[in-house]
Amino acid sequence: MQTDVKDKQFAKSFDPMQFMMGLLLLSGVLVFLVGGFVFLRDATTSKWVITPVAIVWGVGGAGLIFWSMNWIVEQFNDKWVARLQPLVFVGPALLFLFWYLAVPSIRSFGMSLYGRDGITFVGLANYADVFTNRLMLEAFRNNLIWIFYGTFFSVVFGLLIAVLADRSKAERLSKALIFLPMAISFVGAGVIWKFIYEVRPAGDPQIGLLNALVSTLGADPRAWYVWPEIIPWNNLFLVVIMVWMQTGYAMVIFSAAIKGIPTEIIEAARVDGATEITIFFKIIIPSIQGTIIAVTTTIVIFALKIFDVVWVMTGGQFGTEVIATAFYRQSFVARNAGLGSATAVVLLVTVIPVMIYNLRQFGPKEETF
Amino acid sequence: MGNAKQQKLIGNLSVNGGLFLLCLIWTIPVIGLFFSSFRDRLDIQTTGWWTIFPHQTWNKVAEIDPRETGLDPDGVMEVRGVQGTFKEMREGITSPDGTTQVIWIGNKRIGWIEVQEYIWTGGSWDFTLDNYNQVLGGKEFEYTNDDGTVEVIPGDNFWGSLLNSLAVAVPATVIPILIAAFAAYSFAWMTFPGRQWLFVIVVALLVVPIQIALVPVLTDYTRLGLNGTFLGVWLAHAGFGLPLATYLLYNYIRELPREMLESAFIDGASHFTVFTRLVLPLSVPALASFAIFQFLWVWNDYLIALIILGGNRDTMVVTMRLANMVGSRGNDWHLLTAGAFVTMILPLAVFLSLQRYFVRGIMAGSVKG
């Protein structure tokens, strides 16, 4: 014990040699950061050189910043180390959280009160616009379609597949196959489904799978997701893409929950003569109710923010505009930051109930704080 | 007893049959894309990708000149046991047994009659790597069309985009994890004023849609000269991914055995040493799960890349390159399918090799905003 304390005091005492070394290292870090930035900004060499340099600079730079800030703090005496070290640890995270999320929320709200030029104060006019503009109303309607049908079918298929897989010998393989689309980008998935929906004039050989099937059955081929006569239901052909991707997510979570149901309960019901369907509705569904609500909430939020797939497939044309594409169009195409921000604020307000729920559920627990 | 066995068999069959059908529906889109990406440009435009498999089709077996055989186009003609007028033959007449089809090709005066039989063909497996050569390379590609004209189409330089995506995704994964791990450690093991409130903010920001932040962040970036830089994208992904990363890592780091950390402190280790030598190595499972989630999120991201990197050809990531291709050459399916597959290779490889971590990461990361 004695030697421990001694060591500690020794380490804290001032050592000019060590201090000089530290300063030298710090200036090295500075050179690395600035030099890397300048190199990447001006580099015209091959991508095969730039890419590794960028990766090493980005990853190494982040680590070095933490290391050197900590080194500076540890030069102070114990009392100050205890005060300053938390700042080193949590400070960068707070900087990012405030710069990228917390403060922008407030700034966006501020901007939403101003006109297109960002100077004229218009009060709540942008919000009035959001709720009366024809395109915005279309976007709200479509988002409701996405939220309702997208979530409903993802959850239903996810549950169905989880239950079926649980009873099958091919559980691992089938779950992997259903889950696989989650690894794909929405842009890639958009191309995949655009190809399935591809249409050729009636009579020509169809190269899109859906129209080939439809033609074989004797019906006319259609340009499904841009079919003007059935607006707004053409959106469902885009919703299919989301269901294709999100079912895997719902399935793995339901699957884990179903495995948590004690087998004795199900066996007992079987002995009592319950059919599989009764077991499903009377035992499985009630047992995983909490999970179903959680998954539904997550997918609803996902559907609320849907952007990539619509933007790539239709650009929001043909009656497929959604809130996120409207936001993009107003903010970055029409350059009307006021209206765009108002749209973003509406998006934020709709998730506030979930935010409150999360705070109640996952917020700081008494015993740990 | 026999009845129960029979019932079990039927149950088994319906479970596995239903599961097989669902897996098939979920997999076919990717299979279609995969095979199509290796098919020749003209094949893909004229026949469905499923024709590469053996299938039945109408094949020409004979050509009959009606003038030589003395058929009267104005009356009822009989060819190979099929009777019909000119008008009916223009549409094509199928024999009652469905094996032969007679079609009049061309106009009444100089046309001819084609006899077709419905027979099995072995499918066409003449695959090519040309599509991949063209989308990956940056060079120009020459085609000779059927009519002899030569078309020159620039390559899509997906190699460059793959490197860009890598240069974006690796630091954009490591930086937020590093920052979040430091923050999570300080929330779990350090005492400082405002700790509880700051954690509340982290949880509240979990579901904030990034749309709310895009315009203010872009304004800052313009001022700081970060627009169009990799650094800008890294920091943005770090900011937007941070609440989730901090929350997940906090949950894990908090559960580490208290005695182990306390004995390290008693031995005189500083927070920094405990964090880098003890906490980070022990948290590898949580770090890996989140890393995979964040990597795929960044790799598949389209919106942030679109807004921050913009349309600069030199810094374009794969999702943007593919989305641009959809816009500019929406009918070149041989290129779109190959391009889409190129964007998917890395996520699919990650998925197949690290499935366990991947599933855990997606499950944990699903609440991201």
XYZ file of C-alpha atoms in Angstrom:
738
model
C 0.000 0.000 0.000
C 2.805 2.340 1.001
C 4.633 1.988 -2.286
C 1.413 2.541 -4.225
C 0.866 5.922 -2.722
C 4.495 6.821 -3.282
C 4.272 5.837 -6.944
C 1.217 7.945 -7.372
C 2.855 11.029 -5.910
C 5.922 10.449 -7.979
C 3.924 10.233 -11.167
C 2.202 13.502 -10.400
C 5.362 15.450 -9.697
C 6.642 17.671 -12.466
C 9.173 16.090 -14.826
C 10.536 18.600 -17.367
C 11.825 15.866 -19.616
C 8.437 14.180 -19.835
C 6.738 17.551 -20.313
C 9.002 18.432 -23.223
C 8.384 15.043 -24.824
C 4.669 15.601 -24.445
C 4.813 19.016 -26.063
C 6.797 17.552 -28.919
C 4.186 14.846 -29.391
C 1.417 17.438 -29.275
C 2.997 19.467 -32.035
C 3.370 16.218 -33.987
C -0.362 15.644 -33.590
C -1.065 19.165 -34.783
C 1.131 18.678 -37.860
C -0.633 15.375 -38.571
C -4.093 16.936 -38.349
C -3.368 20.074 -40.350
C -1.108 18.329 -42.861
C -3.688 15.604 -43.490
C -6.419 18.165 -43.999
C -4.363 20.191 -46.470
C -3.242 17.056 -48.309
C -6.783 15.730 -48.687
C -8.106 19.116 -49.737
C -5.528 19.669 -52.473
C -4.657 16.095 -53.437
C -4.987 15.221 -57.083
C -3.260 11.828 -56.903
C -4.925 8.464 -57.483
C -7.919 7.473 -55.394
C -5.979 4.388 -54.346
C -3.659 6.716 -52.403
C -6.207 9.233 -51.185
C -8.601 6.657 -49.730
C -6.145 5.004 -47.300
C -4.741 8.403 -46.343
C -8.259 9.678 -45.629
C -9.081 6.645 -43.513
C -5.843 6.781 -41.510
C -6.125 10.528 -41.058
C -9.783 10.443 -39.990
C -9.541 7.518 -37.619
C -6.095 8.357 -36.287
C -6.921 12.029 -35.916
C -9.950 11.339 -33.726
C -7.916 9.077 -31.470
C -5.019 11.521 -31.256
C -7.287 14.416 -30.296
C -8.598 12.442 -27.324
C -5.121 11.310 -26.358
C -3.600 14.797 -26.437
C -6.475 16.504 -24.633
C -6.176 13.902 -21.918
C -2.420 14.382 -21.777
C -2.832 18.118 -21.260
C -5.367 17.581 -18.471
C -3.186 15.041 -16.702
C -0.441 17.655 -16.353
C -2.558 19.374 -13.690
C -2.713 18.210 -10.086
C -5.217 15.590 -8.892
C -7.931 18.012 -7.928
C -7.999 19.573 -11.382
C -7.703 16.235 -13.134
C -10.878 15.109 -11.366
C -12.609 18.302 -12.511
C -11.356 18.446 -16.081
C -11.160 14.811 -17.128
C -14.946 14.329 -17.430
C -14.891 17.280 -19.810
C -12.352 15.513 -22.016
C -14.428 12.344 -22.016
C -17.900 13.758 -22.498
C -17.079 17.111 -24.056
C -16.638 16.008 -27.686
C -19.877 14.017 -27.549
C -21.749 17.032 -26.208
C -20.229 19.268 -28.844
C -21.514 16.933 -31.549
C -24.934 16.387 -29.994
C -25.500 20.092 -29.646
C -23.989 21.118 -32.957
C -25.716 18.470 -35.053
C -29.027 17.792 -33.315
C -30.063 19.881 -30.325
C -29.195 23.364 -31.566
C -30.277 22.743 -35.183
C -33.735 21.741 -33.915
C -34.069 25.174 -32.364
C -32.494 26.901 -35.362
C -34.849 25.108 -37.742
C -37.790 26.235 -35.668
C -36.444 29.781 -35.858
C -35.999 29.558 -39.621
C -39.521 28.219 -40.042
C -40.834 31.581 -38.864
C -39.086 33.404 -41.694
C -39.850 33.647 -45.385
C -38.001 32.289 -48.399
C -35.222 34.890 -48.061
C -34.638 34.091 -44.389
C -34.989 37.774 -43.442
C -38.697 38.595 -43.570
C -40.517 37.482 -40.455
C -43.719 35.706 -41.455
C -44.839 34.214 -38.151
C -46.751 30.986 -38.587
C -47.480 31.534 -42.283
C -45.210 28.678 -43.295
C -47.134 26.314 -41.035
C -50.400 27.511 -42.550
C -48.817 26.754 -45.915
C -47.695 23.298 -44.832
C -51.224 22.351 -43.871
C -52.964 23.816 -46.918
C -50.497 23.343 -49.770
C -51.827 20.730 -52.215
C -48.497 18.927 -52.486
C -48.031 18.860 -48.724
C -51.498 17.440 -48.177
C -50.666 14.797 -50.748
C -47.458 14.079 -48.836
C -49.356 13.677 -45.549
C -51.861 11.356 -47.205
C -49.073 9.258 -48.711
C -47.154 9.082 -45.457
C -50.296 7.759 -43.813
C -50.419 5.046 -46.491
C -46.765 4.251 -45.864
C -47.229 4.215 -42.109
C -50.386 2.154 -42.093
C -49.785 -0.415 -44.827
C -46.003 -0.507 -44.541
C -46.077 -1.115 -40.807
C -49.057 -3.453 -40.898
C -47.606 -5.802 -43.499
C -44.065 -5.700 -42.077
C -45.390 -6.676 -38.659
C -47.814 -9.321 -39.971
C -45.276 -10.979 -42.254
C -42.569 -10.672 -39.620
C -44.792 -12.390 -37.071
C -45.934 -15.056 -39.513
C -42.416 -15.910 -40.602
C -41.118 -15.883 -37.024
C -43.812 -18.372 -35.982
C -43.323 -20.602 -39.025
C -39.528 -20.561 -38.738
C -39.768 -21.454 -35.057
C -41.420 -24.734 -36.040
C -39.239 -25.527 -39.021
C -35.934 -27.370 -39.275
C -34.760 -24.787 -41.824
C -35.045 -21.980 -39.273
C -31.578 -20.496 -39.667
C -31.552 -20.499 -43.447
C -35.043 -19.126 -43.854
C -34.443 -16.352 -41.326
C -31.207 -15.404 -43.089
C -32.990 -15.180 -46.430
C -35.801 -13.009 -45.090
C -33.350 -10.789 -43.252
C -30.991 -10.336 -46.185
C -32.753 -7.321 -47.783
C -31.956 -5.300 -44.641
C -28.320 -5.221 -45.753
C -29.200 -3.498 -49.023
C -29.433 0.242 -49.536
C -32.771 1.760 -50.439
C -31.255 2.977 -53.681
C -30.205 -0.577 -54.558
C -33.595 -1.929 -53.512
C -35.183 0.750 -55.680
C -33.317 -0.558 -58.727
C -34.282 -4.141 -57.887
C -37.989 -3.304 -57.714
C -37.943 -0.922 -60.637
C -36.731 -3.899 -62.642
C -39.562 -6.063 -61.307
C -42.118 -3.377 -62.228
C -40.567 -2.693 -65.656
C -43.238 -2.502 -68.335
C -43.231 -3.142 -72.096
C -46.145 -2.490 -74.448
C -48.809 -5.201 -74.385
C -47.915 -8.026 -76.753
C -44.147 -7.545 -76.461
C -42.266 -9.942 -74.225
C -42.201 -8.470 -70.711
C -38.835 -8.268 -68.974
C -40.311 -7.174 -65.637
C -41.375 -10.084 -63.470
C -44.697 -8.640 -62.326
C -45.884 -7.706 -65.794
C -44.735 -11.058 -67.150
C -46.889 -12.779 -64.539
C -49.822 -10.488 -65.209
C -49.525 -10.998 -68.986
C -49.414 -14.763 -68.566
C -52.652 -14.512 -66.627
C -54.134 -12.587 -69.521
C -54.286 -9.076 -68.048
C -52.755 -5.909 -69.462
C -49.253 -4.922 -68.360
C -49.096 -1.746 -66.255
C -46.546 0.810 -65.133
C -47.522 -0.105 -61.597
C -46.023 2.541 -59.319
C -46.573 5.383 -61.803
C -50.071 4.250 -62.786
C -52.024 7.534 -62.760
C -55.543 6.084 -62.658
C -55.131 4.433 -59.287
C -53.477 7.327 -57.406
C -52.966 7.202 -54.426
C -52.878 3.410 -54.387
C -49.893 3.299 -56.733
C -47.970 4.177 -53.573
C -48.580 0.646 -52.384
C -46.183 -0.611 -55.037
C -43.493 1.474 -53.361
C -44.627 0.415 -49.891
C -43.965 -3.183 -50.984
C -40.263 -2.295 -51.091
C -40.302 -1.138 -47.501
C -42.194 -4.242 -46.412
C -39.651 -6.370 -48.254
C -36.854 -4.698 -46.296
C -38.428 -4.242 -42.853
C -40.067 -7.646 -42.450
C -36.670 -9.142 -41.644
C -36.213 -6.690 -38.799
C -39.646 -7.422 -37.333
C -39.033 -11.144 -37.764
C -35.743 -11.359 -35.824
C -37.159 -9.422 -32.914
C -40.388 -11.417 -32.819
C -38.408 -14.609 -33.175
C -36.321 -13.752 -30.110
C -39.480 -12.877 -28.169
C -41.262 -16.096 -29.155
C -38.301 -18.130 -27.973
C -38.750 -16.462 -24.599
C -42.246 -17.924 -24.127
C -41.988 -20.915 -21.757
C -42.552 -24.100 -23.773
C -44.539 -25.649 -20.904
C -47.376 -23.203 -21.454
C -47.658 -24.075 -25.130
C -47.314 -27.803 -24.461
C -50.009 -27.631 -21.797
C -52.351 -25.892 -24.235
C -51.653 -28.589 -26.829
C -52.435 -31.311 -24.333
C -55.687 -29.543 -23.559
C -56.518 -29.823 -27.243
C -55.889 -26.246 -28.368
C -55.299 -25.879 -32.096
C -52.211 -24.122 -33.391
C -54.326 -21.135 -34.395
C -55.782 -20.842 -30.898
C -52.279 -21.078 -29.453
C -51.123 -18.321 -31.776
C -53.902 -15.892 -30.895
C -54.445 -16.816 -27.248
C -50.887 -17.474 -26.075
C -48.212 -16.198 -28.462
C -49.724 -12.807 -29.317
C -50.561 -11.831 -25.712
C -47.130 -12.995 -24.498
C -45.199 -10.811 -26.911
C -47.571 -7.845 -26.873
C -44.887 -5.487 -25.571
C -42.502 -6.501 -28.326
C -45.188 -6.038 -30.965
C -45.809 -2.486 -29.760
C -42.086 -1.682 -29.732
C -41.532 -3.055 -33.248
C -44.620 -1.267 -34.550
C -43.416 2.051 -33.116
C -39.986 1.638 -34.665
C -41.370 0.833 -38.106
C -43.882 3.682 -37.891
C -41.022 6.139 -37.299
C -39.128 4.529 -40.136
C -42.100 4.944 -42.483
C -42.579 8.524 -41.364
C -39.080 9.446 -42.542
C -39.083 7.439 -45.771
C -37.083 9.294 -48.418
C -34.507 7.443 -50.545
C -36.830 4.960 -52.155
C -39.368 7.555 -53.255
C -36.710 9.975 -54.426
C -34.977 7.349 -56.554
C -38.086 5.640 -57.939
C -40.345 8.586 -58.788
C -38.756 11.767 -57.463
C -42.076 12.369 -55.717
C -43.929 12.591 -59.050
C -47.107 10.697 -59.971
C -48.742 11.383 -56.631
C -46.015 9.746 -54.559
C -44.685 12.774 -52.638
C -43.949 12.122 -48.962
C -43.002 14.508 -46.152
C -39.254 13.858 -46.451
C -39.210 14.396 -50.226
C -41.295 17.552 -49.819
C -38.791 18.736 -47.228
C -35.914 18.047 -49.595
C -37.656 19.717 -52.512
C -38.444 22.869 -50.524
C -35.103 23.138 -48.760
C -32.651 22.147 -51.469
C -34.414 22.411 -54.820
C -36.851 25.304 -54.413
C -34.510 26.938 -51.870
C -37.363 27.918 -49.611
C -35.672 27.278 -46.269
C -38.609 28.709 -44.309
C -41.182 26.272 -45.685
C -38.662 23.410 -45.628
C -37.875 24.040 -41.966
C -41.557 24.175 -41.104
C -41.949 20.765 -42.726
C -39.014 19.402 -40.724
C -40.494 20.816 -37.516
C -43.793 19.047 -38.287
C -41.798 15.832 -38.715
C -40.099 16.428 -35.366
C -43.350 17.183 -33.562
C -44.885 13.910 -34.753
C -42.112 11.900 -33.093
C -42.322 13.749 -29.771
C -44.733 11.194 -28.221
C -42.177 8.482 -28.966
C -39.454 10.671 -27.509
C -41.411 11.038 -24.277
C -42.055 7.307 -24.170
C -38.340 6.633 -24.681
C -37.435 9.015 -21.865
C -39.806 7.231 -19.506
C -38.554 3.843 -20.615
C -34.815 4.299 -21.109
C -34.037 7.546 -19.311
C -31.657 7.665 -16.348
C -32.593 5.130 -13.687
C -32.570 6.256 -10.063
C -30.161 3.615 -8.835
C -27.414 4.367 -11.333
C -27.479 8.132 -11.118
C -53.162 -42.436 -33.148
C -52.765 -42.697 -36.898
C -54.927 -39.638 -37.246
C -52.692 -37.586 -34.961
C -49.637 -38.632 -36.929
C -51.318 -37.659 -40.145
C -52.272 -34.319 -38.672
C -48.715 -33.704 -37.574
C -47.464 -34.482 -41.053
C -49.950 -32.075 -42.612
C -48.970 -29.431 -40.066
C -45.307 -29.946 -40.857
C -45.940 -29.722 -44.558
C -47.938 -26.522 -44.306
C -45.346 -24.908 -42.022
C -42.444 -25.735 -44.294
C -44.409 -25.145 -47.471
C -45.567 -21.721 -46.310
C -42.089 -20.827 -45.141
C -40.580 -21.974 -48.425
C -43.042 -19.890 -50.416
C -42.330 -16.761 -48.358
C -38.576 -17.274 -48.613
C -38.924 -17.688 -52.353
C -40.879 -14.443 -52.704
C -38.314 -12.623 -50.573
C -35.327 -13.989 -52.458
C -36.479 -13.794 -56.076
C -35.926 -10.022 -56.416
C -32.243 -10.402 -55.547
C -31.818 -13.535 -57.656
C -33.340 -11.773 -60.649
C -30.999 -8.856 -60.222
C -27.994 -11.132 -59.808
C -28.572 -13.152 -62.978
C -29.595 -10.121 -64.996
C -26.369 -8.327 -64.165
C -24.444 -11.007 -66.108
C -26.700 -11.011 -69.156
C -25.896 -9.415 -72.463
C -27.271 -5.954 -73.175
C -29.637 -7.098 -75.908
C -30.790 -10.255 -74.103
C -31.793 -8.284 -71.049
C -33.803 -5.836 -73.145
C -35.729 -8.485 -75.078
C -36.319 -11.419 -72.723
C -37.041 -11.871 -69.041
C -34.166 -13.040 -66.859
C -36.081 -16.211 -66.006
C -35.639 -17.427 -69.592
C -32.091 -18.436 -68.649
C -33.728 -21.455 -67.011
C -35.178 -24.303 -69.105
C -38.692 -23.357 -70.086
C -41.326 -23.968 -72.705
C -41.585 -21.513 -75.522
C -42.922 -21.127 -79.067
C -40.225 -22.056 -81.522
C -40.456 -21.648 -85.269
C -40.452 -25.020 -87.001
C -41.553 -24.102 -90.507
C -42.177 -21.164 -92.810
C -44.850 -21.542 -95.464
C -45.293 -19.332 -98.497
C -49.081 -19.213 -98.979
C -48.755 -18.452 -102.716
C -46.663 -21.556 -103.357
C -48.966 -23.866 -101.405
C -52.036 -22.404 -103.063
C -53.725 -21.026 -99.947
C -56.308 -18.310 -100.449
C -55.776 -15.417 -98.011
C -59.312 -14.187 -98.600
C -60.950 -17.433 -97.555
C -60.448 -20.001 -94.821
C -56.979 -21.550 -94.906
C -55.824 -24.789 -93.366
C -52.260 -25.223 -92.225
C -51.052 -28.250 -90.227
C -54.548 -29.087 -89.146
C -55.327 -25.529 -88.030
C -58.044 -23.617 -89.825
C -58.578 -19.891 -89.926
C -59.062 -16.749 -91.981
C -56.329 -14.215 -92.648
C -57.539 -12.010 -89.835
C -57.437 -14.824 -87.324
C -54.028 -15.931 -88.489
C -52.663 -12.428 -88.054
C -53.510 -12.804 -84.366
C -52.107 -16.318 -84.313
C -54.133 -19.489 -83.992
C -53.293 -22.217 -81.536
C -54.173 -25.807 -82.346
C -56.761 -27.453 -80.086
C -54.086 -29.555 -78.338
C -52.046 -26.426 -77.655
C -48.792 -27.657 -79.181
C -48.845 -25.844 -82.518
C -49.375 -22.208 -83.380
C -49.849 -20.721 -86.809
C -49.141 -17.039 -87.392
C -49.325 -14.895 -90.480
C -46.306 -12.634 -90.639
C -46.363 -9.438 -92.710
C -49.143 -8.107 -94.885
C -51.726 -9.977 -96.914
C -50.027 -9.782 -100.275
C -46.406 -10.647 -99.629
C -46.537 -12.114 -96.110
C -45.901 -15.689 -95.102
C -47.128 -18.161 -92.533
C -45.012 -19.306 -89.634
C -45.614 -22.577 -87.853
C -44.471 -22.650 -84.275
C -44.361 -25.470 -81.781
C -44.464 -25.160 -78.009
C -41.298 -26.948 -76.953
C -38.789 -27.005 -74.146
C -35.629 -25.026 -74.552
C -32.611 -25.411 -72.309
C -32.390 -21.743 -71.469
C -29.475 -19.514 -72.316
C -26.528 -19.350 -69.976
C -24.261 -17.193 -72.101
C -23.206 -14.837 -69.348
C -20.816 -11.939 -69.725
C -18.742 -9.735 -67.448
C -19.010 -6.792 -69.845
C -21.645 -5.052 -67.739
C -19.359 -5.102 -64.715
C -16.373 -3.976 -66.756
C -18.347 -1.036 -67.927
C -19.845 0.121 -64.636
C -16.630 -0.403 -62.695
C -14.249 1.255 -65.133
C -14.011 4.898 -66.035
C -13.188 4.290 -69.681
C -15.500 4.680 -72.625
C -17.322 1.668 -73.929
C -18.282 1.008 -77.542
C -21.329 -0.853 -78.756
C -22.234 -1.946 -82.221
C -25.992 -1.865 -82.594
C -27.973 -4.241 -84.809
C -28.126 -1.654 -87.571
C -24.343 -1.268 -87.574
C -24.144 2.105 -85.853
C -21.574 2.438 -83.116
C -22.558 3.936 -79.784
C -19.999 5.269 -77.329
C -21.031 5.307 -73.697
C -18.766 6.482 -70.880
C -18.071 3.999 -68.083
C -19.526 4.700 -64.671
C -16.340 4.534 -62.645
C -17.818 2.500 -59.813
C -14.293 1.648 -58.662
C -13.783 5.283 -57.804
C -17.128 5.383 -56.029
C -16.391 2.215 -54.093
C -13.191 3.804 -52.807
C -15.093 6.981 -51.934
C -17.693 4.973 -50.055
C -14.931 3.235 -48.149
C -13.213 6.540 -47.395
C -16.543 7.854 -46.091
C -17.755 4.772 -44.238
C -14.680 3.694 -42.242
C -13.973 6.982 -40.433
C -17.710 7.716 -40.206
C -17.984 4.446 -38.275
C -14.897 4.710 -36.062
C -15.180 8.391 -35.094
C -18.672 8.248 -33.550
C -17.865 4.988 -31.783
C -14.760 6.495 -30.231
C -16.548 9.660 -29.137
C -19.549 7.690 -27.886
C -17.413 5.204 -25.961
C -15.642 8.019 -24.096
C -18.985 9.643 -23.346
C -20.616 6.373 -22.319
C -17.746 5.661 -19.954
C -18.043 9.069 -18.357
C -21.805 8.674 -17.909
C -21.290 5.285 -16.298
C -18.154 5.728 -14.196
C -17.391 9.406 -13.643
C -19.135 12.000 -11.514
C -19.620 15.487 -12.850
C -22.303 18.150 -12.550
C -25.237 17.865 -14.968
C -24.536 14.226 -15.744
C -28.172 13.173 -15.425
C -29.489 16.014 -17.532
C -26.995 15.398 -20.263
C -28.000 11.763 -20.404
C -31.651 12.790 -20.694
C -30.659 14.847 -23.716
C -28.908 11.855 -25.276
C -32.046 9.715 -24.932
C -34.307 12.501 -26.157
C -32.203 12.945 -29.286
C -32.495 9.232 -30.180
C -35.511 9.674 -32.437
C -34.952 13.203 -33.721
C -35.286 13.069 -37.520
C -32.099 14.249 -39.192
C -34.151 16.410 -41.555
C -34.488 18.957 -38.791
C -30.721 19.445 -38.753
C -29.811 19.395 -42.424
C -30.349 23.032 -43.354
C -28.598 24.543 -40.303
C -25.686 22.095 -40.623
C -25.325 22.870 -44.306
C -25.271 26.588 -43.491
C -22.440 26.011 -41.009
C -20.587 23.854 -43.499
C -20.725 26.542 -46.142
C -19.231 28.970 -43.658
C -16.513 26.525 -42.541
C -15.652 25.265 -46.016
C -16.677 21.717 -45.121
C -19.148 21.361 -47.975
C -18.202 18.598 -50.362
C -15.464 17.220 -48.085
C -15.153 13.754 -46.596
C -14.460 15.385 -43.242
C -17.858 17.062 -43.426
C -19.611 13.744 -44.067
C -17.685 11.981 -41.282
C -18.611 14.628 -38.753
C -22.251 14.647 -39.859
C -22.564 10.881 -39.538
C -20.760 11.097 -36.207
C -23.218 13.713 -34.984
C -26.322 11.907 -36.196
C -25.152 8.487 -35.019
C -23.946 9.654 -31.631
C -27.128 9.473 -29.502
C -27.679 5.839 -30.373
C -24.002 4.914 -30.046
C -23.744 6.603 -26.656
C -26.959 5.048 -25.413
C -26.042 1.506 -26.496
C -22.478 1.652 -25.261
C -23.607 3.200 -21.966
C -25.939 0.255 -21.391
C -23.077 -2.127 -21.972
C -20.295 -0.300 -20.141
C -22.511 0.312 -17.117
C -22.879 -3.443 -16.658
C -19.127 -4.123 -16.487
C -18.106 -5.575 -13.088
C -17.623 -2.738 -10.630
C -14.990 -4.593 -8.559
C -12.687 -4.961 -11.529
C -12.695 -1.258 -12.322
C -12.399 -0.257 -8.675
C -9.377 -2.437 -8.108
C -7.751 -0.799 -11.115
C -8.364 2.639 -9.614
C -6.931 1.498 -6.280
C -3.821 0.380 -8.142
C -3.459 3.991 -9.243
C -4.723 3.694 -12.813
C -6.162 6.882 -14.294
C -9.574 7.028 -15.978
C -7.847 7.188 -19.337
C -5.839 4.034 -18.649
C -8.857 2.165 -17.296
C -10.845 3.207 -20.335
C -8.296 2.262 -22.994
C -6.796 -0.810 -21.310
C -9.826 -2.306 -19.591
C -13.159 -0.928 -20.746
C -12.555 -0.846 -24.504
C -11.253 -4.429 -24.747
C -14.116 -5.679 -22.578
C -16.703 -3.884 -24.712
C -15.675 -5.436 -28.016
C -18.997 -7.271 -28.546
C -21.009 -4.071 -28.124
C -18.529 -2.059 -30.171
C -18.611 -4.617 -32.982
C -22.409 -4.755 -33.102
C -22.719 -1.017 -33.287
C -19.813 -0.746 -35.726
C -21.536 -3.068 -38.191
C -24.804 -1.223 -37.852
C -23.177 2.169 -38.334
C -20.971 0.978 -41.204
C -23.933 -0.350 -43.153
C -25.971 2.709 -42.293
C -23.280 4.979 -43.706
C -22.561 2.745 -46.689
C -26.254 2.622 -47.620
C -26.922 6.278 -46.812
C -28.068 8.428 -49.668
C -29.539 11.586 -48.136
C -26.510 12.869 -46.207
C -24.119 12.102 -49.059
C -26.472 13.826 -51.479
C -26.672 16.974 -49.392
C -23.088 17.301 -48.204
C -21.059 15.795 -51.038
C -23.409 17.151 -53.687
C -23.005 16.315 -57.343
C -19.190 16.342 -57.420
C -18.146 13.411 -59.629
C -14.838 12.940 -57.786
C -16.334 12.364 -54.376
C -19.479 10.488 -55.365
C -20.291 7.472 -53.186
C -21.874 4.311 -54.588
C -25.467 5.079 -53.626
C -25.289 8.454 -55.358
C -23.626 6.963 -58.410
C -26.384 4.381 -58.666
C -29.143 6.914 -58.096
C -27.649 9.101 -60.829
C -27.583 6.123 -63.150
C -31.275 5.492 -62.499
C -31.920 9.067 -63.528
C -29.686 9.265 -66.578
C -30.001 5.786 -68.084
C -33.128 4.317 -66.586
C -33.506 1.773 -69.380
C -29.967 0.400 -69.542
C -30.866 -2.537 -67.399
C -27.603 -4.336 -68.080
C -25.771 -1.444 -66.389
C -28.304 -0.722 -63.661
C -28.384 -4.325 -62.477
C -24.588 -4.597 -62.467
C -24.253 -1.237 -60.723
C -26.841 -2.170 -58.106
C -25.042 -5.410 -57.422
C -21.715 -3.623 -57.032
C -23.223 -1.405 -54.324
C -24.583 -4.486 -52.556
C -21.490 -6.704 -52.555
C -19.876 -5.308 -49.426
C -23.042 -5.170 -47.284
C -23.933 -8.699 -48.352
C -20.428 -9.935 -47.532
C -20.644 -8.283 -44.104
C -24.072 -9.790 -43.611
C -23.046 -13.308 -44.573
C -19.780 -13.356 -42.624
C -20.839 -11.500 -39.476
C -24.507 -12.424 -39.331
C -24.653 -12.750 -35.566
C -23.175 -9.303 -34.876
C -25.109 -7.879 -37.765
C -28.478 -9.015 -36.429
C -27.590 -7.807 -32.954
C -26.516 -4.446 -34.346
C -29.661 -3.965 -36.409
C -31.872 -4.998 -33.527
C -30.167 -2.583 -31.196
C -29.896 0.184 -33.754
C -33.433 0.229 -34.968
C -34.475 3.325 -33.064
C -32.024 5.553 -34.922
C -33.393 8.890 -36.139
